[in-house]
GROMACS .gro file of C-alpha atoms in nm:
model
  130
    1UNK     CA    1  -1.321   2.835  -0.672
    2UNK     CA    2  -1.367   2.473  -0.573
    3UNK     CA    3  -1.663   2.296  -0.419
    4UNK     CA    4  -1.729   2.307  -0.044
    5UNK     CA    5  -1.584   2.037   0.179
    6UNK     CA    6  -1.938   1.924   0.264
    7UNK     CA    7  -2.035   1.889  -0.104
    8UNK     CA    8  -1.717   1.694  -0.177
    9UNK     CA    9  -1.776   1.466   0.122
   10UNK     CA   10  -2.137   1.404   0.011
   11UNK     CA   11  -2.015   1.294  -0.334
   12UNK     CA   12  -1.741   1.074  -0.184
   13UNK     CA   13  -1.999   0.908   0.042
   14UNK     CA   14  -2.217   0.829  -0.261
   15UNK     CA   15  -1.954   0.734  -0.517
   16UNK     CA   16  -1.668   0.566  -0.331
   17UNK     CA   17  -1.862   0.258  -0.212
   18UNK     CA   18  -1.969   0.193  -0.574
   19UNK     CA   19  -1.611   0.234  -0.699
   20UNK     CA   20  -1.493  -0.019  -0.437
   21UNK     CA   21  -1.775  -0.255  -0.540
   22UNK     CA   22  -1.670  -0.227  -0.906
   23UNK     CA   23  -1.290  -0.232  -0.862
   24UNK     CA   24  -1.240  -0.427  -0.540
   25UNK     CA   25  -1.017  -0.316  -0.259
   26UNK     CA   26  -0.663  -0.191  -0.309
   27UNK     CA   27  -0.352  -0.396  -0.228
   28UNK     CA   28  -0.369  -0.276   0.133
   29UNK     CA   29  -0.747  -0.295   0.168
   30UNK     CA   30  -0.990  -0.007   0.133
   31UNK     CA   31  -0.804   0.323   0.153
   32UNK     CA   32  -0.923   0.613   0.366
   33UNK     CA   33  -1.013   0.933   0.185
   34UNK     CA   34  -0.921   1.250   0.369
   35UNK     CA   35  -0.963   1.613   0.273
   36UNK     CA   36  -0.696   1.879   0.318
   37UNK     CA   37  -0.661   2.238   0.203
   38UNK     CA   38  -0.299   2.225   0.079
   39UNK     CA   39  -0.037   1.962  -0.003
   40UNK     CA   40   0.250   2.167   0.146
   41UNK     CA   41   0.056   2.243   0.465
   42UNK     CA   42  -0.021   1.874   0.507
   43UNK     CA   43   0.332   1.750   0.443
   44UNK     CA   44   0.507   2.018   0.648
   45UNK     CA   45   0.264   2.028   0.939
   46UNK     CA   46   0.253   2.409   0.903
   47UNK     CA   47  -0.110   2.503   0.833
   48UNK     CA   48   0.002   2.820   0.649
   49UNK     CA   49   0.261   2.654   0.425
   50UNK     CA   50   0.215   2.686   0.049
   51UNK     CA   51   0.428   2.613  -0.256
   52UNK     CA   52   0.442   2.605  -0.632
   53UNK     CA   53   0.181   2.324  -0.657
   54UNK     CA   54  -0.055   2.459  -0.390
   55UNK     CA   55  -0.310   2.576  -0.647
   56UNK     CA   56  -0.282   2.276  -0.881
   57UNK     CA   57  -0.241   1.961  -0.668
   58UNK     CA   58  -0.575   1.780  -0.654
   59UNK     CA   59  -0.483   1.456  -0.480
   60UNK     CA   60  -0.227   1.193  -0.394
   61UNK     CA   61  -0.226   0.842  -0.257
   62UNK     CA   62  -0.003   0.795   0.045
   63UNK     CA   63   0.083   0.425   0.045
   64UNK     CA   64   0.238   0.430   0.394
   65UNK     CA   65  -0.102   0.505   0.549
   66UNK     CA   66  -0.322   0.381   0.259
   67UNK     CA   67  -0.484   0.724   0.242
   68UNK     CA   68  -0.610   0.916  -0.059
   69UNK     CA   69  -0.561   1.285   0.017
   70UNK     CA   70  -0.790   1.522  -0.172
   71UNK     CA   71  -0.686   1.888  -0.184
   72UNK     CA   72  -1.040   2.016  -0.197
   73UNK     CA   73  -0.983   2.383  -0.292
   74UNK     CA   74  -0.843   2.264  -0.627
   75UNK     CA   75  -1.133   2.034  -0.717
   76UNK     CA   76  -1.376   2.239  -0.923
   77UNK     CA   77  -1.672   2.012  -0.988
   78UNK     CA   78  -1.820   1.664  -0.952
   79UNK     CA   79  -1.663   1.531  -1.274
   80UNK     CA   80  -1.316   1.636  -1.160
   81UNK     CA   81  -1.375   1.487  -0.814
   82UNK     CA   82  -1.485   1.148  -0.951
   83UNK     CA   83  -1.195   1.139  -1.198
   84UNK     CA   84  -0.954   1.224  -0.915
   85UNK     CA   85  -1.089   0.949  -0.690
   86UNK     CA   86  -1.072   0.694  -0.974
   87UNK     CA   87  -0.715   0.802  -1.056
   88UNK     CA   88  -0.588   0.773  -0.699
   89UNK     CA   89  -0.784   0.455  -0.630
   90UNK     CA   90  -0.608   0.297  -0.929
   91UNK     CA   91  -0.278   0.368  -0.753
   92UNK     CA   92  -0.398   0.171  -0.448
   93UNK     CA   93  -0.395  -0.140  -0.672
   94UNK     CA   94  -0.034  -0.081  -0.778
   95UNK     CA   95   0.300  -0.175  -0.623
   96UNK     CA   96   0.459   0.134  -0.462
   97UNK     CA   97   0.811  -0.010  -0.509
   98UNK     CA   98   0.756  -0.047  -0.883
   99UNK     CA   99   0.615   0.305  -0.896
  100UNK     CA  100   0.941   0.447  -0.763
  101UNK     CA  101   1.119   0.283  -1.059
  102UNK     CA  102   0.850   0.392  -1.307
  103UNK     CA  103   0.873   0.755  -1.192
  104UNK     CA  104   1.215   0.771  -1.356
  105UNK     CA  105   1.033   0.745  -1.690
  106UNK     CA  106   0.846   1.069  -1.625
  107UNK     CA  107   0.474   1.122  -1.564
  108UNK     CA  108   0.360   1.080  -1.925
  109UNK     CA  109   0.540   0.748  -1.982
  110UNK     CA  110   0.492   0.596  -1.634
  111UNK     CA  111   0.277   0.281  -1.686
  112UNK     CA  112   0.106   0.332  -1.349
  113UNK     CA  113   0.011   0.691  -1.437
  114UNK     CA  114  -0.116   0.574  -1.777
  115UNK     CA  115  -0.336   0.316  -1.601
  116UNK     CA  116  -0.459   0.580  -1.355
  117UNK     CA  117  -0.545   0.822  -1.637
  118UNK     CA  118  -0.731   0.540  -1.814
  119UNK     CA  119  -0.927   0.467  -1.493
  120UNK     CA  120  -1.052   0.828  -1.498
  121UNK     CA  121  -1.236   0.757  -1.825
  122UNK     CA  122  -1.499   0.559  -1.633
  123UNK     CA  123  -1.617   0.868  -1.441
  124UNK     CA  124  -1.954   0.896  -1.619
  125UNK     CA  125  -2.083   0.571  -1.469
  126UNK     CA  126  -2.061   0.731  -1.123
  127UNK     CA  127  -2.200   1.079  -1.185
  128UNK     CA  128  -2.568   0.994  -1.135
  129UNK     CA  129  -2.541   0.772  -0.828
  130UNK     CA  130  -2.789   0.886  -0.563
   0.00000   0.00000   0.00000
């Protein structure tokens, strides 16, 4: 069971401004962060839609709208939330056209995913922000 939407929003409100201060804005400016209950429901427009990644997808950055989507039922705790924000925010600094090419290398070898996973390692500096 994940955290409540309100708890997640409270943490975002505390942590995200500090992340922006530390990392600067993304290529398209400061992204919006929006919460949704399911990746398939969001993408299809059908609020009841689900799929094979419904219970595992935590987030994605949508470059067309410069929005980080957090799939809140799958985010279990504050550490996971901060890591997820750092990961997706790293993508906002990357070139979406290059990412399409890098995706051919697979998730593990994609240089942009490697950078995003490395960004997650800084999560501890945000956990105690009040």
